[in-house]
């Protein structure tokens, strides 16, 4: 359905001649393990069935033309491969351009430009990684168009992170791009960000649905606060390293942290480190519980993750707290927490199928009343990684 409308739009904007290829990359949601991926810890995300569609055609010259059906007001954005300069473009086109730039930085020449049409069905600003999805779909397209078969999907994830860090100026970890590039239907990815070892874990929810609630909060300063959290963790680690030889916060357990926590001079940094360490431990435990089909205990750790993100990491805010704390009071809720970077974005709730309608009704009305605008709800499925569709 999406691609039919895209075909028409492509023809309208760019003409229908030549070889036009179509690709898809998913969005992602993280089940547990938040703000651990830049601390050498574990994460447990999965790819979704919603994501980003891209139609692309190679050009004979070095021109780049972009059009997004999600940002029609931006019109066709025209630039060229000779104008890929980090940190300048603030429009959505900075993401595909960043990936083209990253390929070249990694030694893969991109000599011809492209006409590119994008359409995403990930709700904008929902924190389901629409930007990483655009990065990965662009990398997947470039690899296919240029036949760069030596590039693996893990490389695509790494190039996506590299471009986001250096081209877009957000110091994100590897989780989003990895979850998207390596997604597998009905599985979550238990990833150790210290060495990128990973394991696919079946998510058998037996009558329980994954319900996402988008807070619709405008994020504003989110990126800079994200970078600040990361810097606070780095400061805590640097002070700990004056007393002990440890590569990352993820290498510590709660007991080990307690023994060295006085080394961290700033109490705020101490709280941040406590979250990084406890969340990593929780993630490892939670995965074990899911493998044992102990979904109730898994849900309790999901709840504990939110509390730690709220109290120690301070990345929730009234919107996400309202969604989660109301969810906790609803019948049939196994667990609920904010997911993604925080400061807005969305929450994840595990809800018994028969209770989903009542859940949406209650959480939606409490949110509307307290916050003054509506939240949006999505019941999602776990999908595969990127593909070429045509
Ligand atoms: C964002 C980043 C990820 C990760 C999460 C928090 O989604 O892009 O790398 O740090 O926040 O877990």
Short mmCIF file of N, CA and C in Angstrom, two decimals, residues 10-175:
data_model
loop_
_atom_site.label_atom_id
_atom_site.label_comp_id
_atom_site.label_asym_id
_atom_site.label_seq_id
_atom_site.Cartn_x
_atom_site.Cartn_y
_atom_site.Cartn_z
N UNK A 10 6.95 9.51 -6.45
CA UNK A 10 8.28 9.54 -7.06
C UNK A 10 8.19 10.05 -8.50
N UNK A 11 7.20 9.49 -9.23
CA UNK A 11 7.02 9.88 -10.63
C UNK A 11 6.74 11.38 -10.74
N UNK A 12 5.91 11.86 -9.81
CA UNK A 12 5.55 13.27 -9.81
C UNK A 12 6.75 14.18 -9.53
N UNK A 13 7.54 13.81 -8.55
CA UNK A 13 8.64 14.69 -8.12
C UNK A 13 9.87 14.54 -9.01
N UNK A 14 10.16 13.28 -9.41
CA UNK A 14 11.44 13.02 -10.07
C UNK A 14 11.32 12.39 -11.46
N UNK A 15 10.10 11.99 -11.87
CA UNK A 15 9.94 11.28 -13.15
C UNK A 15 10.08 9.78 -12.94
N UNK A 16 9.43 9.00 -13.84
CA UNK A 16 9.38 7.56 -13.56
C UNK A 16 10.39 6.73 -14.38
N UNK A 17 11.23 7.40 -15.18
CA UNK A 17 12.17 6.65 -16.02
C UNK A 17 13.30 6.04 -15.17
N UNK A 18 14.04 5.11 -15.78
CA UNK A 18 15.24 4.56 -15.13
C UNK A 18 14.92 3.48 -14.11
N UNK A 19 15.96 2.98 -13.43
CA UNK A 19 15.78 1.89 -12.46
C UNK A 19 15.57 2.46 -11.06
N UNK A 20 14.39 2.25 -10.56
CA UNK A 20 14.06 2.76 -9.22
C UNK A 20 13.97 1.57 -8.28
N UNK A 21 14.74 1.60 -7.21
CA UNK A 21 14.70 0.48 -6.25
C UNK A 21 14.01 0.92 -4.95
N UNK A 22 13.40 -0.07 -4.29
CA UNK A 22 12.62 0.23 -3.08
C UNK A 22 13.16 -0.58 -1.89
N UNK A 23 13.30 0.09 -0.77
CA UNK A 23 13.87 -0.53 0.44
C UNK A 23 13.01 -0.21 1.65
N UNK A 24 13.22 -1.01 2.71
CA UNK A 24 12.54 -0.76 3.98
C UNK A 24 13.50 -1.04 5.13
N UNK A 25 13.48 -0.18 6.13
CA UNK A 25 14.16 -0.49 7.41
C UNK A 25 13.20 -0.18 8.54
N UNK A 26 13.20 -1.04 9.58
CA UNK A 26 12.23 -0.86 10.67
C UNK A 26 12.60 0.27 11.64
N UNK A 27 11.68 0.57 12.54
CA UNK A 27 11.99 1.33 13.75
C UNK A 27 12.35 0.33 14.84
N UNK A 28 12.59 0.81 16.04
CA UNK A 28 12.91 -0.13 17.12
C UNK A 28 12.26 0.30 18.43
N UNK A 29 12.09 -0.70 19.31
CA UNK A 29 11.71 -0.36 20.67
C UNK A 29 12.63 -1.16 21.59
N UNK A 30 13.01 -0.55 22.71
CA UNK A 30 13.90 -1.24 23.64
C UNK A 30 13.06 -1.79 24.79
N UNK A 31 13.16 -3.11 25.02
CA UNK A 31 12.36 -3.72 26.09
C UNK A 31 12.92 -3.36 27.47
N UNK A 32 14.23 -3.42 27.59
CA UNK A 32 14.90 -3.01 28.84
C UNK A 32 16.39 -2.81 28.56
N UNK A 33 17.05 -2.00 29.41
CA UNK A 33 18.47 -1.69 29.20
C UNK A 33 18.59 -0.30 28.59
N UNK A 34 18.20 0.72 29.41
CA UNK A 34 18.16 2.08 28.86
C UNK A 34 19.33 2.91 29.37
N UNK A 35 19.94 3.64 28.46
CA UNK A 35 21.12 4.45 28.76
C UNK A 35 22.26 3.58 29.28
N UNK A 36 22.33 2.38 28.80
CA UNK A 36 23.45 1.49 29.14
C UNK A 36 24.39 1.32 27.95
N UNK A 37 23.93 1.69 26.75
CA UNK A 37 24.71 1.31 25.56
C UNK A 37 25.96 2.15 25.35
N UNK A 38 26.03 3.32 26.00
CA UNK A 38 27.29 4.09 25.92
C UNK A 38 28.06 3.93 27.23
N UNK A 39 27.62 2.96 28.04
CA UNK A 39 28.32 2.66 29.28
C UNK A 39 28.86 1.23 29.29
N UNK A 40 29.00 0.64 28.12
CA UNK A 40 29.53 -0.72 28.03
C UNK A 40 28.63 -1.75 28.67
N UNK A 41 27.32 -1.48 28.68
CA UNK A 41 26.37 -2.41 29.30
C UNK A 41 25.55 -3.18 28.27
N UNK A 42 24.50 -3.82 28.75
CA UNK A 42 23.63 -4.63 27.89
C UNK A 42 22.35 -3.88 27.53
N UNK A 43 21.82 -4.20 26.37
CA UNK A 43 20.51 -3.67 25.96
C UNK A 43 19.69 -4.83 25.42
N UNK A 44 18.37 -4.60 25.30
CA UNK A 44 17.49 -5.70 24.88
C UNK A 44 16.38 -5.15 23.97
N UNK A 45 16.77 -4.61 22.82
CA UNK A 45 15.78 -4.00 21.92
C UNK A 45 15.25 -4.98 20.88
N UNK A 46 14.21 -4.57 20.17
CA UNK A 46 13.76 -5.34 19.02
C UNK A 46 13.31 -4.40 17.91
N UNK A 47 13.37 -4.91 16.69
CA UNK A 47 12.90 -4.14 15.53
C UNK A 47 11.39 -4.25 15.47
N UNK A 48 10.75 -3.25 14.85
CA UNK A 48 9.29 -3.25 14.73
C UNK A 48 8.88 -3.54 13.29
N UNK A 49 7.59 -3.74 13.06
CA UNK A 49 7.14 -3.93 11.67
C UNK A 49 6.87 -2.59 10.99
N UNK A 50 6.83 -1.51 11.78
CA UNK A 50 6.73 -0.17 11.17
C UNK A 50 8.14 0.39 10.99
N UNK A 51 8.28 1.31 10.04
CA UNK A 51 9.62 1.83 9.79
C UNK A 51 9.64 2.82 8.64
N UNK A 52 10.74 2.80 7.88
CA UNK A 52 10.96 3.78 6.82
C UNK A 52 11.09 3.10 5.47
N UNK A 53 10.33 3.60 4.51
CA UNK A 53 10.44 3.11 3.13
C UNK A 53 11.26 4.12 2.32
N UNK A 54 12.12 3.60 1.45
CA UNK A 54 12.92 4.48 0.60
C UNK A 54 12.86 4.02 -0.85
N UNK A 55 12.59 4.95 -1.75
CA UNK A 55 12.75 4.67 -3.19
C UNK A 55 13.91 5.50 -3.68
N UNK A 56 14.79 4.86 -4.44
CA UNK A 56 15.99 5.58 -4.86
C UNK A 56 16.37 5.24 -6.29
N UNK A 57 16.93 6.23 -6.97
CA UNK A 57 17.43 6.04 -8.33
C UNK A 57 18.77 6.76 -8.43
N UNK A 58 19.74 6.02 -8.97
CA UNK A 58 21.07 6.61 -9.16
C UNK A 58 21.00 7.67 -10.24
N UNK A 59 21.78 8.73 -10.08
CA UNK A 59 21.82 9.79 -11.08
C UNK A 59 23.14 9.74 -11.84
N UNK A 60 23.17 10.29 -13.06
CA UNK A 60 24.43 10.30 -13.81
C UNK A 60 25.40 11.35 -13.27
N UNK A 61 24.89 12.33 -12.50
CA UNK A 61 25.77 13.40 -11.98
C UNK A 61 25.91 13.26 -10.46
N UNK A 62 26.39 14.28 -9.79
CA UNK A 62 26.63 14.19 -8.34
C UNK A 62 25.54 14.87 -7.51
N UNK A 63 24.45 15.20 -8.18
CA UNK A 63 23.34 15.87 -7.49
C UNK A 63 22.61 14.91 -6.54
N UNK A 64 22.09 15.47 -5.45
CA UNK A 64 21.22 14.71 -4.54
C UNK A 64 19.89 15.44 -4.47
N UNK A 65 18.81 14.70 -4.70
CA UNK A 65 17.49 15.31 -4.52
C UNK A 65 16.70 14.43 -3.54
N UNK A 66 16.15 15.05 -2.51
CA UNK A 66 15.42 14.32 -1.47
C UNK A 66 14.00 14.86 -1.36
N UNK A 67 13.06 13.93 -1.19
CA UNK A 67 11.70 14.36 -0.86
C UNK A 67 11.12 13.39 0.17
N UNK A 68 10.53 13.93 1.24
CA UNK A 68 9.89 13.07 2.24
C UNK A 68 8.39 13.31 2.25
N UNK A 69 7.63 12.24 2.17
CA UNK A 69 6.18 12.36 2.23
C UNK A 69 5.73 12.72 3.64
N UNK A 70 6.64 12.65 4.60
CA UNK A 70 6.31 13.05 5.97
C UNK A 70 6.59 14.53 6.23
N UNK A 71 7.43 15.12 5.39
CA UNK A 71 7.77 16.54 5.57
C UNK A 71 7.55 17.26 4.24
N UNK A 72 6.30 17.22 3.79
CA UNK A 72 6.00 17.77 2.47
C UNK A 72 6.32 19.25 2.38
N UNK A 73 6.15 19.95 3.52
CA UNK A 73 6.39 21.40 3.50
C UNK A 73 7.85 21.73 3.20
N UNK A 74 8.75 20.79 3.43
CA UNK A 74 10.18 21.03 3.13
C UNK A 74 10.43 20.97 1.62
N UNK A 75 9.49 20.40 0.87
CA UNK A 75 9.63 20.31 -0.59
C UNK A 75 10.78 19.40 -1.00
N UNK A 76 11.19 19.53 -2.26
CA UNK A 76 12.34 18.75 -2.73
C UNK A 76 13.60 19.47 -2.26
N UNK A 77 14.44 18.76 -1.52
CA UNK A 77 15.69 19.36 -1.03
C UNK A 77 16.80 18.97 -2.01
N UNK A 78 17.43 19.99 -2.57
CA UNK A 78 18.48 19.71 -3.57
C UNK A 78 19.85 20.06 -3.01
N UNK A 79 20.78 19.14 -3.17
CA UNK A 79 22.15 19.41 -2.75
C UNK A 79 23.05 18.53 -3.61
N UNK A 80 24.30 18.32 -3.20
CA UNK A 80 25.15 17.48 -4.03
C UNK A 80 26.15 16.74 -3.15
N UNK A 81 26.77 15.72 -3.71
CA UNK A 81 27.75 14.94 -2.96
C UNK A 81 28.96 15.79 -2.58
N UNK A 82 29.09 16.94 -3.21
CA UNK A 82 30.21 17.82 -2.86
C UNK A 82 29.86 18.77 -1.72
N UNK A 83 28.64 18.63 -1.22
CA UNK A 83 28.21 19.53 -0.14
C UNK A 83 27.84 18.75 1.12
N UNK A 84 28.59 17.70 1.41
CA UNK A 84 28.29 16.92 2.62
C UNK A 84 29.18 17.42 3.75
N UNK A 85 28.67 18.41 4.46
CA UNK A 85 29.48 18.97 5.53
C UNK A 85 28.82 18.71 6.88
N UNK A 86 29.54 18.08 7.84
CA UNK A 86 28.95 17.76 9.13
C UNK A 86 28.37 18.97 9.85
N UNK A 87 27.31 18.74 10.61
CA UNK A 87 26.75 19.70 11.57
C UNK A 87 26.14 20.97 10.97
N UNK A 88 25.91 20.97 9.66
CA UNK A 88 25.36 22.17 9.04
C UNK A 88 23.85 22.04 8.81
N UNK A 89 23.46 20.97 8.12
CA UNK A 89 22.05 20.78 7.76
C UNK A 89 21.24 20.41 9.01
N UNK A 90 20.16 21.14 9.25
CA UNK A 90 19.32 20.84 10.42
C UNK A 90 17.99 20.21 9.98
N UNK A 91 17.85 19.93 8.69
CA UNK A 91 16.61 19.33 8.21
C UNK A 91 16.71 17.81 8.24
N UNK A 92 15.63 17.13 7.88
CA UNK A 92 15.64 15.66 7.92
C UNK A 92 16.68 15.08 6.96
N UNK A 93 16.99 15.83 5.90
CA UNK A 93 17.95 15.34 4.90
C UNK A 93 19.34 15.13 5.48
N UNK A 94 19.60 15.67 6.68
CA UNK A 94 20.91 15.48 7.31
C UNK A 94 21.17 13.99 7.61
N UNK A 95 20.10 13.20 7.76
CA UNK A 95 20.31 11.77 8.10
C UNK A 95 20.77 10.95 6.91
N UNK A 96 20.06 11.00 5.77
CA UNK A 96 20.61 10.26 4.61
C UNK A 96 21.95 10.84 4.15
N UNK A 97 22.09 12.16 4.22
CA UNK A 97 23.37 12.76 3.80
C UNK A 97 24.50 12.29 4.72
N UNK A 98 24.20 12.21 6.01
CA UNK A 98 25.22 11.78 6.98
C UNK A 98 25.71 10.37 6.67
N UNK A 99 24.80 9.52 6.24
CA UNK A 99 25.19 8.14 5.94
C UNK A 99 26.07 8.11 4.69
N UNK A 100 25.76 8.95 3.71
CA UNK A 100 26.60 9.01 2.50
C UNK A 100 27.99 9.51 2.87
N UNK A 101 28.02 10.48 3.75
CA UNK A 101 29.29 11.02 4.24
C UNK A 101 30.07 9.92 4.98
N UNK A 102 29.35 9.15 5.84
CA UNK A 102 30.01 8.11 6.63
C UNK A 102 30.62 7.03 5.72
N UNK A 103 29.89 6.64 4.69
CA UNK A 103 30.42 5.64 3.75
C UNK A 103 31.76 6.11 3.19
N UNK A 104 31.80 7.38 2.80
CA UNK A 104 33.03 7.90 2.20
C UNK A 104 34.16 7.95 3.22
N UNK A 105 33.80 8.35 4.46
CA UNK A 105 34.81 8.37 5.53
C UNK A 105 35.38 6.98 5.77
N UNK A 106 34.54 5.97 5.59
CA UNK A 106 34.98 4.58 5.84
C UNK A 106 35.65 3.98 4.60
N UNK A 107 35.84 4.78 3.56
CA UNK A 107 36.59 4.31 2.40
C UNK A 107 35.74 3.75 1.27
N UNK A 108 34.42 3.94 1.33
CA UNK A 108 33.55 3.47 0.25
C UNK A 108 33.09 4.66 -0.58
N UNK A 109 33.63 4.76 -1.78
CA UNK A 109 33.33 5.92 -2.63
C UNK A 109 31.87 5.94 -3.04
N UNK A 110 31.27 7.11 -3.02
CA UNK A 110 29.92 7.32 -3.56
C UNK A 110 30.10 8.37 -4.65
N UNK A 111 30.08 7.94 -5.91
CA UNK A 111 30.42 8.88 -6.98
C UNK A 111 29.21 9.48 -7.68
N UNK A 112 28.10 8.73 -7.69
CA UNK A 112 26.89 9.25 -8.35
C UNK A 112 25.88 9.69 -7.31
N UNK A 113 25.17 10.75 -7.64
CA UNK A 113 24.12 11.21 -6.75
C UNK A 113 22.86 10.37 -6.89
N UNK A 114 21.79 10.80 -6.20
CA UNK A 114 20.54 10.02 -6.18
C UNK A 114 19.32 10.93 -6.17
N UNK A 115 18.21 10.39 -6.68
CA UNK A 115 16.89 10.94 -6.38
C UNK A 115 16.29 10.00 -5.34
N UNK A 116 15.87 10.55 -4.21
CA UNK A 116 15.43 9.72 -3.09
C UNK A 116 14.09 10.20 -2.55
N UNK A 117 13.17 9.25 -2.43
CA UNK A 117 11.88 9.53 -1.81
C UNK A 117 11.75 8.70 -0.54
N UNK A 118 11.30 9.34 0.52
CA UNK A 118 11.13 8.62 1.80
C UNK A 118 9.68 8.70 2.27
N UNK A 119 9.27 7.62 2.89
CA UNK A 119 7.99 7.66 3.61
C UNK A 119 8.14 6.79 4.86
N UNK A 120 7.80 7.33 6.01
CA UNK A 120 7.92 6.56 7.24
C UNK A 120 6.58 6.42 7.92
N UNK A 121 6.29 5.23 8.45
CA UNK A 121 5.06 5.10 9.26
C UNK A 121 5.38 4.94 10.75
N UNK A 122 6.57 5.35 11.14
CA UNK A 122 6.88 5.49 12.56
C UNK A 122 6.37 6.87 12.96
N UNK A 123 5.54 6.95 14.00
CA UNK A 123 5.05 8.29 14.37
C UNK A 123 6.21 9.24 14.68
N UNK A 124 6.15 10.43 14.11
CA UNK A 124 7.22 11.42 14.31
C UNK A 124 7.45 11.75 15.77
N UNK A 125 8.70 11.81 16.18
CA UNK A 125 9.01 12.25 17.55
C UNK A 125 8.58 11.26 18.62
N UNK A 126 8.28 10.02 18.23
CA UNK A 126 7.79 9.07 19.22
C UNK A 126 8.92 8.35 19.94
N UNK A 127 10.15 8.60 19.53
CA UNK A 127 11.26 7.93 20.20
C UNK A 127 11.42 6.49 19.75
N UNK A 128 10.91 6.16 18.57
CA UNK A 128 11.06 4.79 18.07
C UNK A 128 12.15 4.74 16.99
N UNK A 129 13.04 5.70 17.07
CA UNK A 129 14.25 5.72 16.23
C UNK A 129 13.99 5.90 14.75
N UNK A 130 13.16 6.88 14.42
CA UNK A 130 12.97 7.13 12.99
C UNK A 130 14.30 7.58 12.36
N UNK A 131 15.14 8.30 13.11
CA UNK A 131 16.39 8.76 12.50
C UNK A 131 17.34 7.60 12.23
N UNK A 132 17.49 6.68 13.18
CA UNK A 132 18.36 5.52 12.94
C UNK A 132 17.80 4.67 11.81
N UNK A 133 16.48 4.62 11.70
CA UNK A 133 15.85 3.86 10.63
C UNK A 133 16.21 4.47 9.26
N UNK A 134 16.21 5.81 9.20
CA UNK A 134 16.61 6.49 7.95
C UNK A 134 18.09 6.23 7.66
N UNK A 135 18.91 6.27 8.69
CA UNK A 135 20.35 6.00 8.48
C UNK A 135 20.55 4.59 7.90
N UNK A 136 19.90 3.62 8.54
CA UNK A 136 20.12 2.22 8.12
C UNK A 136 19.54 1.97 6.73
N UNK A 137 18.36 2.52 6.44
CA UNK A 137 17.79 2.27 5.11
C UNK A 137 18.68 2.92 4.04
N UNK A 138 19.27 4.07 4.38
CA UNK A 138 20.17 4.72 3.42
C UNK A 138 21.42 3.85 3.19
N UNK A 139 21.99 3.35 4.28
CA UNK A 139 23.18 2.51 4.15
C UNK A 139 22.89 1.23 3.38
N UNK A 140 21.74 0.66 3.64
CA UNK A 140 21.33 -0.57 2.96
C UNK A 140 21.21 -0.30 1.45
N UNK A 141 20.62 0.85 1.12
CA UNK A 141 20.46 1.25 -0.29
C UNK A 141 21.83 1.46 -0.93
N UNK A 142 22.72 2.17 -0.25
CA UNK A 142 24.05 2.47 -0.82
C UNK A 142 24.82 1.16 -1.07
N UNK A 143 24.77 0.26 -0.09
CA UNK A 143 25.47 -1.02 -0.24
C UNK A 143 24.96 -1.77 -1.46
N UNK A 144 23.64 -1.78 -1.62
CA UNK A 144 23.02 -2.50 -2.73
C UNK A 144 23.32 -1.83 -4.07
N UNK A 145 23.18 -0.53 -4.13
CA UNK A 145 23.38 0.20 -5.40
C UNK A 145 24.83 0.12 -5.87
N UNK A 146 25.75 0.14 -4.93
CA UNK A 146 27.18 0.13 -5.30
C UNK A 146 27.80 -1.27 -5.21
N UNK A 147 27.01 -2.27 -4.79
CA UNK A 147 27.53 -3.63 -4.68
C UNK A 147 28.67 -3.76 -3.66
N UNK A 148 28.59 -2.99 -2.58
CA UNK A 148 29.64 -3.08 -1.55
C UNK A 148 29.35 -4.24 -0.60
N UNK A 149 29.55 -5.46 -1.11
CA UNK A 149 29.12 -6.64 -0.35
C UNK A 149 29.97 -6.94 0.88
N UNK A 150 31.14 -6.30 0.97
CA UNK A 150 31.99 -6.55 2.14
C UNK A 150 31.39 -5.89 3.40
N UNK A 151 30.44 -5.01 3.19
CA UNK A 151 29.84 -4.32 4.34
C UNK A 151 28.75 -5.20 4.95
N UNK A 152 28.89 -5.53 6.23
CA UNK A 152 27.89 -6.37 6.90
C UNK A 152 26.78 -5.49 7.48
N UNK A 153 25.73 -6.13 7.96
CA UNK A 153 24.67 -5.34 8.61
C UNK A 153 25.18 -4.69 9.90
N UNK A 154 26.10 -5.36 10.58
CA UNK A 154 26.67 -4.73 11.79
C UNK A 154 27.46 -3.50 11.39
N UNK A 155 28.17 -3.58 10.25
CA UNK A 155 28.88 -2.38 9.76
C UNK A 155 27.89 -1.25 9.48
N UNK A 156 26.75 -1.61 8.90
CA UNK A 156 25.74 -0.57 8.62
C UNK A 156 25.33 0.13 9.91
N UNK A 157 25.17 -0.68 10.97
CA UNK A 157 24.80 -0.10 12.27
C UNK A 157 25.92 0.82 12.76
N UNK A 158 27.15 0.38 12.63
CA UNK A 158 28.29 1.18 13.11
C UNK A 158 28.44 2.47 12.30
N UNK A 159 28.22 2.39 10.99
CA UNK A 159 28.32 3.60 10.16
C UNK A 159 27.19 4.57 10.52
N UNK A 160 26.02 4.01 10.82
CA UNK A 160 24.88 4.84 11.21
C UNK A 160 25.20 5.59 12.50
N UNK A 161 25.75 4.88 13.47
CA UNK A 161 26.12 5.52 14.73
C UNK A 161 27.21 6.57 14.49
N UNK A 162 28.17 6.21 13.65
CA UNK A 162 29.28 7.12 13.33
C UNK A 162 28.74 8.41 12.71
N UNK A 163 27.78 8.25 11.81
CA UNK A 163 27.25 9.45 11.15
C UNK A 163 26.41 10.27 12.13
N UNK A 164 25.66 9.59 12.98
CA UNK A 164 24.85 10.35 13.96
C UNK A 164 25.76 11.11 14.93
N UNK A 165 26.84 10.46 15.37
CA UNK A 165 27.78 11.11 16.30
C UNK A 165 28.49 12.29 15.63
N UNK A 166 28.97 12.07 14.42
CA UNK A 166 29.88 13.05 13.82
C UNK A 166 29.22 13.99 12.82
N UNK A 167 28.19 13.51 12.13
CA UNK A 167 27.54 14.37 11.14
C UNK A 167 26.39 15.14 11.76
N UNK A 168 25.67 14.46 12.69
CA UNK A 168 24.50 15.09 13.30
C UNK A 168 24.76 15.61 14.72
N UNK A 169 25.90 15.25 15.29
CA UNK A 169 26.28 15.81 16.59
C UNK A 169 25.53 15.24 17.79
N UNK A 170 24.96 14.05 17.65
CA UNK A 170 24.33 13.39 18.80
C UNK A 170 25.20 12.20 19.18
N UNK A 171 25.66 12.20 20.44
CA UNK A 171 26.61 11.16 20.87
C UNK A 171 25.93 9.85 21.26
N UNK A 172 25.03 9.37 20.41
CA UNK A 172 24.25 8.18 20.74
C UNK A 172 25.14 6.95 20.81
N UNK A 173 24.63 5.92 21.48
CA UNK A 173 25.31 4.62 21.51
C UNK A 173 24.93 3.82 20.26
N UNK A 174 25.16 2.51 20.33
CA UNK A 174 24.97 1.66 19.15
C UNK A 174 23.59 0.99 19.11
N UNK A 175 22.84 1.11 20.20
CA UNK A 175 21.62 0.29 20.30
C UNK A 175 20.65 0.44 19.13
#
